[in-house]
PDB file of N, CA and C in Angstrom:
ATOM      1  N   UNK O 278    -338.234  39.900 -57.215  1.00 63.00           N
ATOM      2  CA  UNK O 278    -337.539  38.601 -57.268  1.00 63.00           C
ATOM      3  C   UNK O 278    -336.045  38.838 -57.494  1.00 63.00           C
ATOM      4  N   UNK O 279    -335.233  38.487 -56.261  1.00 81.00           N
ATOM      5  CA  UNK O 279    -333.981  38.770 -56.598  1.00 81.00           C
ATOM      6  C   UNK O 279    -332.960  37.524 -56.518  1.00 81.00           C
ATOM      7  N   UNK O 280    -332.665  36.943 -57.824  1.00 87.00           N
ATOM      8  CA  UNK O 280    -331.966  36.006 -57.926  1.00 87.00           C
ATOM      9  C   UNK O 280    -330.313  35.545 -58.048  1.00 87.00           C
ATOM     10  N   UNK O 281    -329.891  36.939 -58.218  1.00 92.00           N
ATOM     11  CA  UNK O 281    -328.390  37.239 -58.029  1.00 92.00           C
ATOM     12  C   UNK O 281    -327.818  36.671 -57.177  1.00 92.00           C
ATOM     13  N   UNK O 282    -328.062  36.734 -55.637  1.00 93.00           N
ATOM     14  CA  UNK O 282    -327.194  35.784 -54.825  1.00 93.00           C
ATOM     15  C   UNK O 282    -327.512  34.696 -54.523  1.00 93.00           C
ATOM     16  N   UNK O 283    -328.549  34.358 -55.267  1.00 92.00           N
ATOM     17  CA  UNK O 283    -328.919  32.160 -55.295  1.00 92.00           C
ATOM     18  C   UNK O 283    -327.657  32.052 -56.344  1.00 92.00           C
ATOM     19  N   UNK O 284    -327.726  32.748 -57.497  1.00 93.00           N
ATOM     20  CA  UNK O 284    -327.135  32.559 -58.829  1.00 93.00           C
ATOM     21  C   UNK O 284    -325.420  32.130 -58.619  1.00 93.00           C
ATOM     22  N   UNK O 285    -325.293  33.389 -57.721  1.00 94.00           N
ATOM     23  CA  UNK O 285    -324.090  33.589 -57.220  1.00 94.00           C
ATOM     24  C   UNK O 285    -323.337  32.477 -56.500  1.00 94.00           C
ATOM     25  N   UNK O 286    -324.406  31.886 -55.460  1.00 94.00           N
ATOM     26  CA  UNK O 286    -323.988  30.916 -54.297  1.00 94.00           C
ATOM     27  C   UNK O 286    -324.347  29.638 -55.384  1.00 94.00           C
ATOM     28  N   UNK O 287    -324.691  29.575 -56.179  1.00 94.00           N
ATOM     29  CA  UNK O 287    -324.839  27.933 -57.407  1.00 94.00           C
ATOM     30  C   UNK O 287    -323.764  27.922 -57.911  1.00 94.00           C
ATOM     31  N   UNK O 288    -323.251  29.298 -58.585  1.00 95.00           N
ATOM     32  CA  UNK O 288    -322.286  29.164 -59.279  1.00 95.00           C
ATOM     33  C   UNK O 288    -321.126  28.649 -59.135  1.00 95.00           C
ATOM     34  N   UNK O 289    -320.745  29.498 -57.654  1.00 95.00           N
ATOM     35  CA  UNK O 289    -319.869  29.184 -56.757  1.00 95.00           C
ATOM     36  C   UNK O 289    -319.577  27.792 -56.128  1.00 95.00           C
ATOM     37  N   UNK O 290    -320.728  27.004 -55.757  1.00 95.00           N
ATOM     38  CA  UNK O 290    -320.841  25.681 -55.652  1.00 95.00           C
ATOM     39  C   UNK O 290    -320.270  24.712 -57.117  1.00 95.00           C
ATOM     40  N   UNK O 291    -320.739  25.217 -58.247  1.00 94.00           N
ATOM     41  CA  UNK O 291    -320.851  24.383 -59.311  1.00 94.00           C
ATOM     42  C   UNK O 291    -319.362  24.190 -59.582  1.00 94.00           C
ATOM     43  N   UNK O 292    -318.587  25.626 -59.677  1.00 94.00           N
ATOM     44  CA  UNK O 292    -317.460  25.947 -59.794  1.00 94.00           C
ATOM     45  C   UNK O 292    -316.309  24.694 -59.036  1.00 94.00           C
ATOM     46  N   UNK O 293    -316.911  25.065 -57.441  1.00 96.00           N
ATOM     47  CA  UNK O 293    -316.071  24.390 -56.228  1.00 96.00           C
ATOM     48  C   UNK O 293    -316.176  23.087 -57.023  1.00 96.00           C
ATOM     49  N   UNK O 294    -317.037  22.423 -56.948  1.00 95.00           N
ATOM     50  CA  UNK O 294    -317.055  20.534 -57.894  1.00 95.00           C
ATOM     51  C   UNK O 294    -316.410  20.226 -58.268  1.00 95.00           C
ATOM     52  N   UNK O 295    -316.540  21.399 -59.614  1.00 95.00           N
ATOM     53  CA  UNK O 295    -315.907  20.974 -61.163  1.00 95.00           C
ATOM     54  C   UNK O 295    -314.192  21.380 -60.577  1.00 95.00           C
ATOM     55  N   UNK O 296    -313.780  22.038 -59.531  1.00 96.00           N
ATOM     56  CA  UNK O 296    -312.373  21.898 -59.158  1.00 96.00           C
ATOM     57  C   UNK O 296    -312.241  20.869 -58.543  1.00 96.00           C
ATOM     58  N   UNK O 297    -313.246  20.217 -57.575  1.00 95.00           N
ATOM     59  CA  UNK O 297    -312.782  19.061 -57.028  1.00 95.00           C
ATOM     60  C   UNK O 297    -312.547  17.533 -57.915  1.00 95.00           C
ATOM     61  N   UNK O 298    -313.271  17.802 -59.321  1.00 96.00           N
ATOM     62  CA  UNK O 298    -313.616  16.675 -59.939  1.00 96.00           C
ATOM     63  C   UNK O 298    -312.262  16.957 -60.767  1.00 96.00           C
ATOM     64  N   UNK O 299    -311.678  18.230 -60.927  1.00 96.00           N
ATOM     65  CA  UNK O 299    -310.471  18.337 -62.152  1.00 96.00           C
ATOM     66  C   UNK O 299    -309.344  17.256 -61.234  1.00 96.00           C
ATOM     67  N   UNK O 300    -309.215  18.144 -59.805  1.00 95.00           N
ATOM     68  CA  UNK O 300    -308.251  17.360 -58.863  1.00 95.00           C
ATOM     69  C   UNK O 300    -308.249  15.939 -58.779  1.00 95.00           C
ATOM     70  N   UNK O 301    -309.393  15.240 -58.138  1.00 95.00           N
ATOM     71  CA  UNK O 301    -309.624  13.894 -58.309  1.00 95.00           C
ATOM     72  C   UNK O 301    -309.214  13.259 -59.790  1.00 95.00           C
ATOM     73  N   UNK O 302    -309.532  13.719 -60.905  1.00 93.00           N
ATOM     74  CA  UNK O 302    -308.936  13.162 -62.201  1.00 93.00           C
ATOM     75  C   UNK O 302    -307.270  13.282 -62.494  1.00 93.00           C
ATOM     76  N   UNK O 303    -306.926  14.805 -61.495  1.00 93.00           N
ATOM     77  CA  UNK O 303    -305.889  14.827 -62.193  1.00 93.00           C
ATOM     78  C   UNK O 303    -304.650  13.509 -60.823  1.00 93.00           C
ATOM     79  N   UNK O 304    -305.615  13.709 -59.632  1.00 93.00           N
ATOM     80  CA  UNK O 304    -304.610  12.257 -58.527  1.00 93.00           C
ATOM     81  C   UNK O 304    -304.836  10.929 -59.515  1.00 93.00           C
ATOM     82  N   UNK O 305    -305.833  10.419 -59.758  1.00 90.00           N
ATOM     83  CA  UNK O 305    -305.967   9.188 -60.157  1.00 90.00           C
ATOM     84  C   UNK O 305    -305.103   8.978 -61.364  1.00 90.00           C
ATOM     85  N   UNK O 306    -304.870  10.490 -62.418  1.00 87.00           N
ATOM     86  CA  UNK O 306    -303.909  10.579 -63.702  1.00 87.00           C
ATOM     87  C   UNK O 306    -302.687  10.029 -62.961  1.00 87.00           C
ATOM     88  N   UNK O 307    -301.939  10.672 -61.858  1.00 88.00           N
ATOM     89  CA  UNK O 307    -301.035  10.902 -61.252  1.00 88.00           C
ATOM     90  C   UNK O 307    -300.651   9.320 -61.134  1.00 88.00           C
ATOM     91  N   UNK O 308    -302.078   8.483 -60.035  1.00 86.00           N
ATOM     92  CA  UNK O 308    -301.625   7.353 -59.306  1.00 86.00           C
ATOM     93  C   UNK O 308    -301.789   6.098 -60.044  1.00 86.00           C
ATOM     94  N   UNK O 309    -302.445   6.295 -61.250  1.00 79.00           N
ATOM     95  CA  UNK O 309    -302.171   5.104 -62.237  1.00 79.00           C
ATOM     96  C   UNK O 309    -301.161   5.083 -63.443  1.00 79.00           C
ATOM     97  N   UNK O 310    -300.862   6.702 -63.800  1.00 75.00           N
ATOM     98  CA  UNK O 310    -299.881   6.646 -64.837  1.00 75.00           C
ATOM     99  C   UNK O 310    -299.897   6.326 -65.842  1.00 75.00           C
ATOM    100  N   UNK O 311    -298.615   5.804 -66.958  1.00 61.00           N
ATOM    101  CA  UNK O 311    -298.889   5.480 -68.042  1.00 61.00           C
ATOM    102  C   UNK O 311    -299.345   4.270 -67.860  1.00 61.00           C
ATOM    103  N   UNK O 312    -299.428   3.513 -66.975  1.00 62.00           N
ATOM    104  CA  UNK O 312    -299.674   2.014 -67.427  1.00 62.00           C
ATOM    105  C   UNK O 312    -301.217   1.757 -67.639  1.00 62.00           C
ATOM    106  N   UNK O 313    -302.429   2.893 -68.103  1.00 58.00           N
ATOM    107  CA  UNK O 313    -303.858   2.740 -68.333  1.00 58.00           C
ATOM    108  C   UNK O 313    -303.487   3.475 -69.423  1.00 58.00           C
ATOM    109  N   UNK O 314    -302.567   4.563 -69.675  1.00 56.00           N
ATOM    110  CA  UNK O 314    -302.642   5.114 -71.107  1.00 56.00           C
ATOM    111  C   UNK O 314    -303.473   6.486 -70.596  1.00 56.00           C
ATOM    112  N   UNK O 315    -303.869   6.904 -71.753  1.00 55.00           N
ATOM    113  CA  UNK O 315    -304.622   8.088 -71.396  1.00 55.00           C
ATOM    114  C   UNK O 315    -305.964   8.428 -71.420  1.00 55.00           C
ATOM    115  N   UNK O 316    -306.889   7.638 -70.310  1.00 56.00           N
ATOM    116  CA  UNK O 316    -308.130   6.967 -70.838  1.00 56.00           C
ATOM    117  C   UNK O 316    -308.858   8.184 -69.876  1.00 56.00           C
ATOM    118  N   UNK O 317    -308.213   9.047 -69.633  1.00 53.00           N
ATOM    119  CA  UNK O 317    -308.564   9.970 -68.923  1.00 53.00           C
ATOM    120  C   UNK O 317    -309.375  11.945 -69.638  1.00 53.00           C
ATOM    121  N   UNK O 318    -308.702  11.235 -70.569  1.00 50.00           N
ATOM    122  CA  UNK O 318    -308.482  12.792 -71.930  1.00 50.00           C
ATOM    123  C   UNK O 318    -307.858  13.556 -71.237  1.00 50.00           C
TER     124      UNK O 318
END
């Protein structure tokens, strides 16, 4: 049972997300600004 390159190719996926989800938080930080405050953390 060799699970290294499922592990590998999840990780890699999970990784890719959590960059797309930082980006998306950090445009919407960008395109609403201070006027919501920082409801973003």
């Amino acid at each position: 049972m060799r699970f290294g390159p499922a592990l590998r190719a999840a990780h890699t996926q999970l990784h890719s997300v959590q960059t797309m989800e930082r980006g998306l938080a950090a445009a919407a930080a960008r395109r609403w600004g201070s006027s919501t405050g920082s409801t973003l953390g």
